[in-house]
Short mmCIF file of C-alpha atoms and ligand atoms in Angstrom, two decimals:
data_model
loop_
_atom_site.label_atom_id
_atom_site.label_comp_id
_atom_site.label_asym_id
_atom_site.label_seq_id
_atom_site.Cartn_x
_atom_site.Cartn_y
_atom_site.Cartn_z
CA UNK L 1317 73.58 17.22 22.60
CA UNK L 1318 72.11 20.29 23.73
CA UNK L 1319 68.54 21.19 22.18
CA UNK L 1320 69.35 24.48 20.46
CA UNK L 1321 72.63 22.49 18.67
CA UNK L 1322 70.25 19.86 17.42
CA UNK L 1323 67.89 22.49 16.55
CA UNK L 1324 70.26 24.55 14.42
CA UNK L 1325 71.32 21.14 12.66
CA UNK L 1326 67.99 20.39 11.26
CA UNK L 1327 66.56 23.61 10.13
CA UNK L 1328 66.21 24.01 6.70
CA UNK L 1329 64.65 27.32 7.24
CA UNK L 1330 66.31 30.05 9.78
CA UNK L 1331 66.46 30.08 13.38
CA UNK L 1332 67.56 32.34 16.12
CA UNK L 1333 67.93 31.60 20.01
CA UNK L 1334 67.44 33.51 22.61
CA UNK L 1335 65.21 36.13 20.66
CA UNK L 1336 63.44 38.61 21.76
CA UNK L 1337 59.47 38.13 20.41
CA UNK L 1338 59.38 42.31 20.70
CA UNK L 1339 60.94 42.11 16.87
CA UNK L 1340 58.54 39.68 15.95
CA UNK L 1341 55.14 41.24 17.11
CA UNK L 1342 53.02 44.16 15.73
CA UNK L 1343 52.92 45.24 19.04
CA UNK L 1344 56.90 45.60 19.34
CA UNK L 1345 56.85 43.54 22.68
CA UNK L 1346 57.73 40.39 23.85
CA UNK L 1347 60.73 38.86 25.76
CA UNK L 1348 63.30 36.29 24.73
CA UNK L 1349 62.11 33.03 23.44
CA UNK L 1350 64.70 29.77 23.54
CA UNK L 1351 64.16 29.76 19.99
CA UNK L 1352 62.21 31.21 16.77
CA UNK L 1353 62.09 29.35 14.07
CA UNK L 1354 61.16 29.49 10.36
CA UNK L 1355 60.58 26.42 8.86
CA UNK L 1356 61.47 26.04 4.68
CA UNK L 1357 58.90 23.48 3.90
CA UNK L 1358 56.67 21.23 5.36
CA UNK L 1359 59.39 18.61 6.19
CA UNK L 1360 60.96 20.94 7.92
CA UNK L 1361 58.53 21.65 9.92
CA UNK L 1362 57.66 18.15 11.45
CA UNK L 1363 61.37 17.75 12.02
CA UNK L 1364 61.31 20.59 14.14
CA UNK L 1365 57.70 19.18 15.80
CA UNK L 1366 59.69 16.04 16.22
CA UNK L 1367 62.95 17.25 17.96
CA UNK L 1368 60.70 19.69 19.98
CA UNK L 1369 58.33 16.68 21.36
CA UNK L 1370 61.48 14.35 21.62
CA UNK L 1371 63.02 17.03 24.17
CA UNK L 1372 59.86 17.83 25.68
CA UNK L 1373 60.13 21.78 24.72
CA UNK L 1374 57.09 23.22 24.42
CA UNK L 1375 56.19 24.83 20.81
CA UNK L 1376 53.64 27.95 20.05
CA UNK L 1377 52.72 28.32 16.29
CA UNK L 1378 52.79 31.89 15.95
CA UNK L 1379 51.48 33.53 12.38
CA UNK L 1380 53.13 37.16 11.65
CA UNK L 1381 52.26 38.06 15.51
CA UNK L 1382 49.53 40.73 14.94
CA UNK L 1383 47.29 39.56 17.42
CA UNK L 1384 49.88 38.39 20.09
CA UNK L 1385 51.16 39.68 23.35
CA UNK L 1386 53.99 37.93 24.80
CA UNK L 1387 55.40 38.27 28.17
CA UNK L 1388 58.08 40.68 29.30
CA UNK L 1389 60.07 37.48 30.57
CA UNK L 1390 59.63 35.76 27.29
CA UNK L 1391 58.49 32.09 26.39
CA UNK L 1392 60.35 28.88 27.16
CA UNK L 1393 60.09 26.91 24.42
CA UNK L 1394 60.22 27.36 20.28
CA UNK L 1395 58.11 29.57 18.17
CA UNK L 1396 57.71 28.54 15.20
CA UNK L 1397 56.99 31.57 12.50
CA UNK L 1398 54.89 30.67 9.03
CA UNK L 1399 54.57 33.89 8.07
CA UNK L 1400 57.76 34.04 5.51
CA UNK L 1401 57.25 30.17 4.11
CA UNK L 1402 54.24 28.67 3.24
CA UNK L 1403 53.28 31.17 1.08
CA UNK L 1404 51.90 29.50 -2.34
CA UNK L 1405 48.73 30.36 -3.67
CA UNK L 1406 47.21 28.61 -6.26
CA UNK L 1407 44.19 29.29 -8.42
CA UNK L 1408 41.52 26.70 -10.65
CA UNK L 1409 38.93 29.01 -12.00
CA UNK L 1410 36.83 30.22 -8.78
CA UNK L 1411 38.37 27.90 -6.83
CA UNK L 1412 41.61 29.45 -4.43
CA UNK L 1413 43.93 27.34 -2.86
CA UNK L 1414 46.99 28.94 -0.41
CA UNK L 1415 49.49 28.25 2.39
CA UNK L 1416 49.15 29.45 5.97
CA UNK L 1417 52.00 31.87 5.61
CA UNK L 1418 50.09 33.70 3.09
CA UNK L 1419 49.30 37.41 4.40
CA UNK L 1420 45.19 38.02 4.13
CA UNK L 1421 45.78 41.28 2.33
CA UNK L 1422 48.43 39.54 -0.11
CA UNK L 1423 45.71 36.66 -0.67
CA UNK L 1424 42.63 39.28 -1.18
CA UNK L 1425 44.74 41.46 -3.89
CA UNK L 1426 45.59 38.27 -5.95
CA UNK L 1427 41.92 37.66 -5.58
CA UNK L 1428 40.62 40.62 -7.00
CA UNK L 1429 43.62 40.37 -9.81
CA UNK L 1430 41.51 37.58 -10.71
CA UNK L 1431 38.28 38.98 -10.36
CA UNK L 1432 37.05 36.85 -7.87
CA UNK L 1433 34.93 38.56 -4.80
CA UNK L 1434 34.20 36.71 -1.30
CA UNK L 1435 37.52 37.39 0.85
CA UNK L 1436 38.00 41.84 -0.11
CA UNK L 1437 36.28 43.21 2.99
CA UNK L 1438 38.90 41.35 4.87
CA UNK L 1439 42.13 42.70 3.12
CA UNK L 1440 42.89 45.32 5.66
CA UNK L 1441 43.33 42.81 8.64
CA UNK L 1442 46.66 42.16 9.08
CA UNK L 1443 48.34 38.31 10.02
CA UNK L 1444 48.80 35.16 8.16
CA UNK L 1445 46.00 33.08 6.79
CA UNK L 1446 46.50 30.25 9.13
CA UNK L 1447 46.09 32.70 12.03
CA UNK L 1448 42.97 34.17 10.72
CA UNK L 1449 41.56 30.99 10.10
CA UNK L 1450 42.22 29.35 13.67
CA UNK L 1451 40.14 32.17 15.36
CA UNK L 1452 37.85 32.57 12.00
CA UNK L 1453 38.99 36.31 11.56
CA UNK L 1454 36.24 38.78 10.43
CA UNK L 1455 35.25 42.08 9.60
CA UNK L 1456 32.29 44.26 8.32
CA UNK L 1457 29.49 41.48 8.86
CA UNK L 1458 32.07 38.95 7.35
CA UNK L 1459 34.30 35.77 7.78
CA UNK L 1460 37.29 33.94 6.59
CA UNK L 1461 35.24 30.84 6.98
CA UNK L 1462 32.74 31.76 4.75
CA UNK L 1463 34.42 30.75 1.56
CA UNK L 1464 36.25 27.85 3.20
CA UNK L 1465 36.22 24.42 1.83
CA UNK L 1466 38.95 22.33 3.16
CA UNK L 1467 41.93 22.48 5.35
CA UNK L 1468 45.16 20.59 5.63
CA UNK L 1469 46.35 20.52 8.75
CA UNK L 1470 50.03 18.87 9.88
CA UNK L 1471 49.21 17.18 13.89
CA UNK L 1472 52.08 16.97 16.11
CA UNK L 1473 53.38 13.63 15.29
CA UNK L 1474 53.62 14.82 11.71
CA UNK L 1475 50.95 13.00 9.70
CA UNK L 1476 48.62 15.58 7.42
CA UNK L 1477 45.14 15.73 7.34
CA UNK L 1478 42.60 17.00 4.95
CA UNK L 1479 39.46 18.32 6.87
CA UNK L 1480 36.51 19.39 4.93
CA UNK L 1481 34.74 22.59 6.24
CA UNK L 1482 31.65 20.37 7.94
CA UNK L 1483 33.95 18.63 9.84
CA UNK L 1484 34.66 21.92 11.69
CA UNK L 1485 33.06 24.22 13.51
CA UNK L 1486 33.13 28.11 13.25
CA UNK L 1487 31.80 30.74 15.38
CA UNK L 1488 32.54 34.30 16.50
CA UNK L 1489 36.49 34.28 16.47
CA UNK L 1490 36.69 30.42 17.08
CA UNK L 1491 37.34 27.63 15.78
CA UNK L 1492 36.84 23.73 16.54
CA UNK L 1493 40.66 23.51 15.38
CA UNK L 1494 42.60 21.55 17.53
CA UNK L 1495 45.79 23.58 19.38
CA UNK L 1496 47.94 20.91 18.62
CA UNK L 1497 46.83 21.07 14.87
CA UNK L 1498 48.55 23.53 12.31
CA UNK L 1499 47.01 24.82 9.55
CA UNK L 1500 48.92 24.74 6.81
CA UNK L 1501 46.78 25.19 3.87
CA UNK L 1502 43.03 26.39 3.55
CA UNK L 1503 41.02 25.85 0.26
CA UNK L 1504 38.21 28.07 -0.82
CA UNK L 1505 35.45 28.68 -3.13
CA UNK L 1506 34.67 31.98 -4.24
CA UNK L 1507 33.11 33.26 -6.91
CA UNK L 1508 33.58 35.96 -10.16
CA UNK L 1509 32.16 39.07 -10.09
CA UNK L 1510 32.63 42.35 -11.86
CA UNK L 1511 36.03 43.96 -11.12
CA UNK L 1512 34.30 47.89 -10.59
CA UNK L 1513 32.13 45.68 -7.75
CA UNK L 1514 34.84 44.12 -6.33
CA UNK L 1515 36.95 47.15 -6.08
CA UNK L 1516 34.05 49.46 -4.41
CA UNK L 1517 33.94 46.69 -1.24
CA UNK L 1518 37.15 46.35 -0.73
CA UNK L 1519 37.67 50.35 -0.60
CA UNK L 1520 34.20 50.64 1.18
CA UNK L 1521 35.79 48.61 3.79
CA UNK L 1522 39.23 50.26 3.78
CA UNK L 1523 37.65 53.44 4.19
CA UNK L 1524 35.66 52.31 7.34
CA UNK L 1525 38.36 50.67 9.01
CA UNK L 1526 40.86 53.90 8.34
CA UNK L 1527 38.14 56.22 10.12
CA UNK L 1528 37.58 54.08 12.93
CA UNK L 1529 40.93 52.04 13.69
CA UNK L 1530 44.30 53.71 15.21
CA UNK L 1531 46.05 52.02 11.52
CA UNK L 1532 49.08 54.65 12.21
CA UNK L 1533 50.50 53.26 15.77
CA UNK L 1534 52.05 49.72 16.76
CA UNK L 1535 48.79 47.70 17.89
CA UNK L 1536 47.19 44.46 17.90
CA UNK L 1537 43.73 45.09 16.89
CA UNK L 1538 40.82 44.71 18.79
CA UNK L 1539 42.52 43.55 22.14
CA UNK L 1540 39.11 42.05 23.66
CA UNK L 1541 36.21 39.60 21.58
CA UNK L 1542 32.68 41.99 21.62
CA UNK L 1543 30.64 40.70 24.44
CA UNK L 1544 27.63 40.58 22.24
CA UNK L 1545 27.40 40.45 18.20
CA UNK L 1546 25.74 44.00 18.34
CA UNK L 1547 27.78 45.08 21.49
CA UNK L 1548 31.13 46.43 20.90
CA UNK L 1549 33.50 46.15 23.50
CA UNK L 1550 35.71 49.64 22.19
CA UNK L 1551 32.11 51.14 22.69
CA UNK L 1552 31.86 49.57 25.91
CA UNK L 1553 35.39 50.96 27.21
CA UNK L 1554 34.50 54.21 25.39
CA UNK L 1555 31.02 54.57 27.33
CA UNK L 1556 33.31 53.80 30.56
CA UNK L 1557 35.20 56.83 29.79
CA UNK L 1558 38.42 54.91 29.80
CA UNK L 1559 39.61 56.26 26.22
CA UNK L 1560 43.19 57.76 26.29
CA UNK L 1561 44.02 55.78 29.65
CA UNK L 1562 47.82 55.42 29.81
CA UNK L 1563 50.47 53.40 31.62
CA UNK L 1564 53.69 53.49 31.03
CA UNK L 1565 53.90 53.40 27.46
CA UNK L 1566 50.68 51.75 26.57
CA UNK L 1567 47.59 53.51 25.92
CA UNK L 1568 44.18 52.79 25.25
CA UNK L 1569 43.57 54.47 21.78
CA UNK L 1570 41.18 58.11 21.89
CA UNK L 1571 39.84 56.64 18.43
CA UNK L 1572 38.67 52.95 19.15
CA UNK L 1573 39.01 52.02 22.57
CA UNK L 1574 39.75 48.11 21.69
CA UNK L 1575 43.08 49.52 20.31
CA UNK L 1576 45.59 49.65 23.03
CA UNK L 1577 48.31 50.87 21.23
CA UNK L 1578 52.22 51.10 22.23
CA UNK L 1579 53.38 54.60 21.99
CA UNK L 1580 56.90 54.14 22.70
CA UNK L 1581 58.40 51.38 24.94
CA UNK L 1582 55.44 49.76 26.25
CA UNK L 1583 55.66 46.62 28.38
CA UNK L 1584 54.08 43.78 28.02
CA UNK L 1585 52.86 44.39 32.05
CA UNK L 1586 51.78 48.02 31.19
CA UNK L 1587 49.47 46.37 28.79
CA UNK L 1588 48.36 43.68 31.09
CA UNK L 1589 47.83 46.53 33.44
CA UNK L 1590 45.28 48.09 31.00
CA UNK L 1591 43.66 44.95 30.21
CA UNK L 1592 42.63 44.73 34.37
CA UNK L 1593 41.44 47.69 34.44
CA UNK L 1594 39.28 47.08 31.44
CA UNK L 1595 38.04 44.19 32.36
CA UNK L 1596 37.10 45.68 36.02
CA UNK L 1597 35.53 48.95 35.38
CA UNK L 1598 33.41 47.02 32.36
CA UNK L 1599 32.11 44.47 35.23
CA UNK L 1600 31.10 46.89 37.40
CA UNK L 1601 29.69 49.63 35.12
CA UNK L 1602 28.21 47.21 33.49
CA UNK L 1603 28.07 43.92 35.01
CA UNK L 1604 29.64 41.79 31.46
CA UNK L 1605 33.18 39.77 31.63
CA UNK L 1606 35.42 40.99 28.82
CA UNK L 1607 37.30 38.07 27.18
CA UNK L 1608 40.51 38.88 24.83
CA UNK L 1609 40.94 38.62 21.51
CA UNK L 1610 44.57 38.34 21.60
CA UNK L 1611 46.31 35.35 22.10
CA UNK L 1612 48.76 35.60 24.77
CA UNK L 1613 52.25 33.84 25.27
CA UNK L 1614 54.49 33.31 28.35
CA UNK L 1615 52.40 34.24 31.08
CA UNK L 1616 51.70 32.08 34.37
CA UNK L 1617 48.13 33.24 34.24
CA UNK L 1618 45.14 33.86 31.74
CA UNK L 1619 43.76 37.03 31.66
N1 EPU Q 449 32.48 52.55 18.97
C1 EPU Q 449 32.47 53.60 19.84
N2 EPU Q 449 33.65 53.95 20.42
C2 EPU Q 449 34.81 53.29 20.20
C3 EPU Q 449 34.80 52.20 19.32
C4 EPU Q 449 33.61 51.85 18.70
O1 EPU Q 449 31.44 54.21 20.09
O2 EPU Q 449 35.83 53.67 20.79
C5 EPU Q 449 31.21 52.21 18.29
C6 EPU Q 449 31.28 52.53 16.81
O3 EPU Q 449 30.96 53.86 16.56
C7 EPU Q 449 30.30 51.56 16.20
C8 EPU Q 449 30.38 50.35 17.15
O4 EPU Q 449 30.97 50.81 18.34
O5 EPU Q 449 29.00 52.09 16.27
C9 EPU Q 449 31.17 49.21 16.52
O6 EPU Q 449 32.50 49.66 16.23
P1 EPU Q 449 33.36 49.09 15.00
O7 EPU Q 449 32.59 49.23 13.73
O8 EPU Q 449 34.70 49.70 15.07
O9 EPU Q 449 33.40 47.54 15.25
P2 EPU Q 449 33.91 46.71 16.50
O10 EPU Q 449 32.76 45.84 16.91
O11 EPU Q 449 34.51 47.56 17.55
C10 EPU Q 449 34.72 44.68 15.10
C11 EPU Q 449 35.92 43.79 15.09
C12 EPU Q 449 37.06 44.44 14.31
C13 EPU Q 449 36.59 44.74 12.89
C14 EPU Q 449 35.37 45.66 12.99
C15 EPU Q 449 34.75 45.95 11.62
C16 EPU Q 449 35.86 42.54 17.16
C17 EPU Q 449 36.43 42.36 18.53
N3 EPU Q 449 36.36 43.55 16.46
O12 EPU Q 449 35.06 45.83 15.86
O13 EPU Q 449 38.10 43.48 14.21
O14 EPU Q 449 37.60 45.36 12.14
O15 EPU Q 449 34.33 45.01 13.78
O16 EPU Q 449 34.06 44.86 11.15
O17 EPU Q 449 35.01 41.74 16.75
C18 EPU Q 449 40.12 42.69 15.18
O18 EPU Q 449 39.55 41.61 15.28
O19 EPU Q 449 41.29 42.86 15.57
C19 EPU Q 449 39.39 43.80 14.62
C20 EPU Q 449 39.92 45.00 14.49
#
């Protein structure tokens, strides 16, 4: 039987074939992939794993795709979406335990509900939990993996894991976690603190990230990793004069030049475009290799 028949069969969840990824990105770009799935539960989503490996159809875990550009010809294969299941949270005193479909800003206002500080200065980054976890998402001097203490994590053939945080390593938006792994539910330790206290960070860092982030266009955050921890690459491209730089439909934001943002109909090749240039006039102005940030789907090539 054909793949997508079987696949339609055993979802518990939704599915939809031949769907573009530009409705399923922050960005608003992305071509067709063979399928996008959304798995109910956990069963369902080793079934899926199963079928997919059993037909030899490649599979991307994507979270809520705020940090993804895919390619204008689309992906091959399944995505598989955890951003609208997975999403219990759980709480024992100071201790926090949620799903990978969780959204970071959902998870840091339950948080403070509870008065419980560690996670606030990371409520305005948008994505799932699992996402933020994989490439150890941070912002104003911290990280996700601070307040980690275990993971679950499903491998490919289905069997679940428990890893503690030792057994995993964390460093500027990486993560020893396998590509093959999914993380399906993080565990953390935080701690109680006055709610007034709480409240202050989490604005203090809401107000910084409004003044210096495009928060009002379609974007996918900081589109390359800072070269250096005290060496911002939006300074860099801003130093390089290459603020406002357009093609087509993508442009590289006048307010933090990390933030290529798509003002209309952008392509995923205008953006590619921009990301060359980047990367070209930083090396030569300045003689450091940009890496990205974003995670990138369908292409022939890494950029
Ligand atoms: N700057 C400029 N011009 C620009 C952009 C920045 O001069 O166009 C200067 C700023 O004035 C500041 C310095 O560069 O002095 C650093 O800028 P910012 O505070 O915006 O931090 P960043 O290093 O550019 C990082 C993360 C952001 C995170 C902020 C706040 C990376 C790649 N980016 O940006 O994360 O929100 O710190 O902690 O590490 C993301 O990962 O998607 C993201 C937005």
């Amino acid at each position: 039987m054909e793949f997508a028949k079987q696949l339609q069969m055993i979802v518990q969840g939704s599915s939809l074939f031949n769907e573009p990824m530009a409705n399923h990105t922050s960005w608003g770009i992305g071509g067709p992939v063979l399928a996008f799935v959304r798995p109910e539960t956990r069963t369902d989503l080793t079934a899926i794993l199963s079928l997919a490996d059993a037909n030899n159809i490649p599979v991307y875990i994507a979270g809520s795709g705020s940090n993804l550009l895919v390619a204008d010809e689309g992906f091959n294969g399944v995505v598989i979406s955890l951003a609208k299941t997975l999403k219990q949270i759980r709480f024992d005193g100071t201790k926090c335990y949620a799903e990978a479909g969780v959204m970071l800003g959902h998870l840091v206002k339950e948080c403070i509900h509870r008065n419980l500080t560690g996670l606030e200065s990371l409520g305005g980054i948008p994505g799932t939990l699992g996402g933020a976890l994989v490439m150890n998402a941070g912002a104003y001097g911290n990280e996700i993996s601070n307040y980690l203490i275990t993971i679950d994590v499903v491998h490919r053939d289905g069997t679940i894991e428990k890893y503690k945080k030792k057994q995993i390593e964390f460093g500027y938006r990486r993560s020893s976690i396998k590509s093959d792994d999914i993380v399906i539910a993080p565990e953390f330790q935080l701690k109680h603190d006055d709610p007034e206290s709480i409240s202050l960070k989490r604005v203090d860092a809401s107000i910084k990230r409004r003044s210096s982030q495009p928060l009002r266009f379609r974007s996918a955050g900081s589109v390359f990793k800072n070269p250096k921890p005290d060496l911002s690459a939006g300074f860099l491209i801003d130093k390089a004069g290459l603020k406002g730089m357009r093609h087509g439909d993508a442009e590289i934001s006048e307010k933090h030049g990390n933030f290529f943002l798509n003002r209309g109909n952008a392509k995923a090749e205008d953006i590619i475009y921009l990301i060359q240039k980047v990367k070209k006039v930083i090396k030569n102005k300045f003689d450091l290799d940009l890496e990205l940030e974003i995670k990138t789907l369908g292409f022939e090539k890494d950029y």
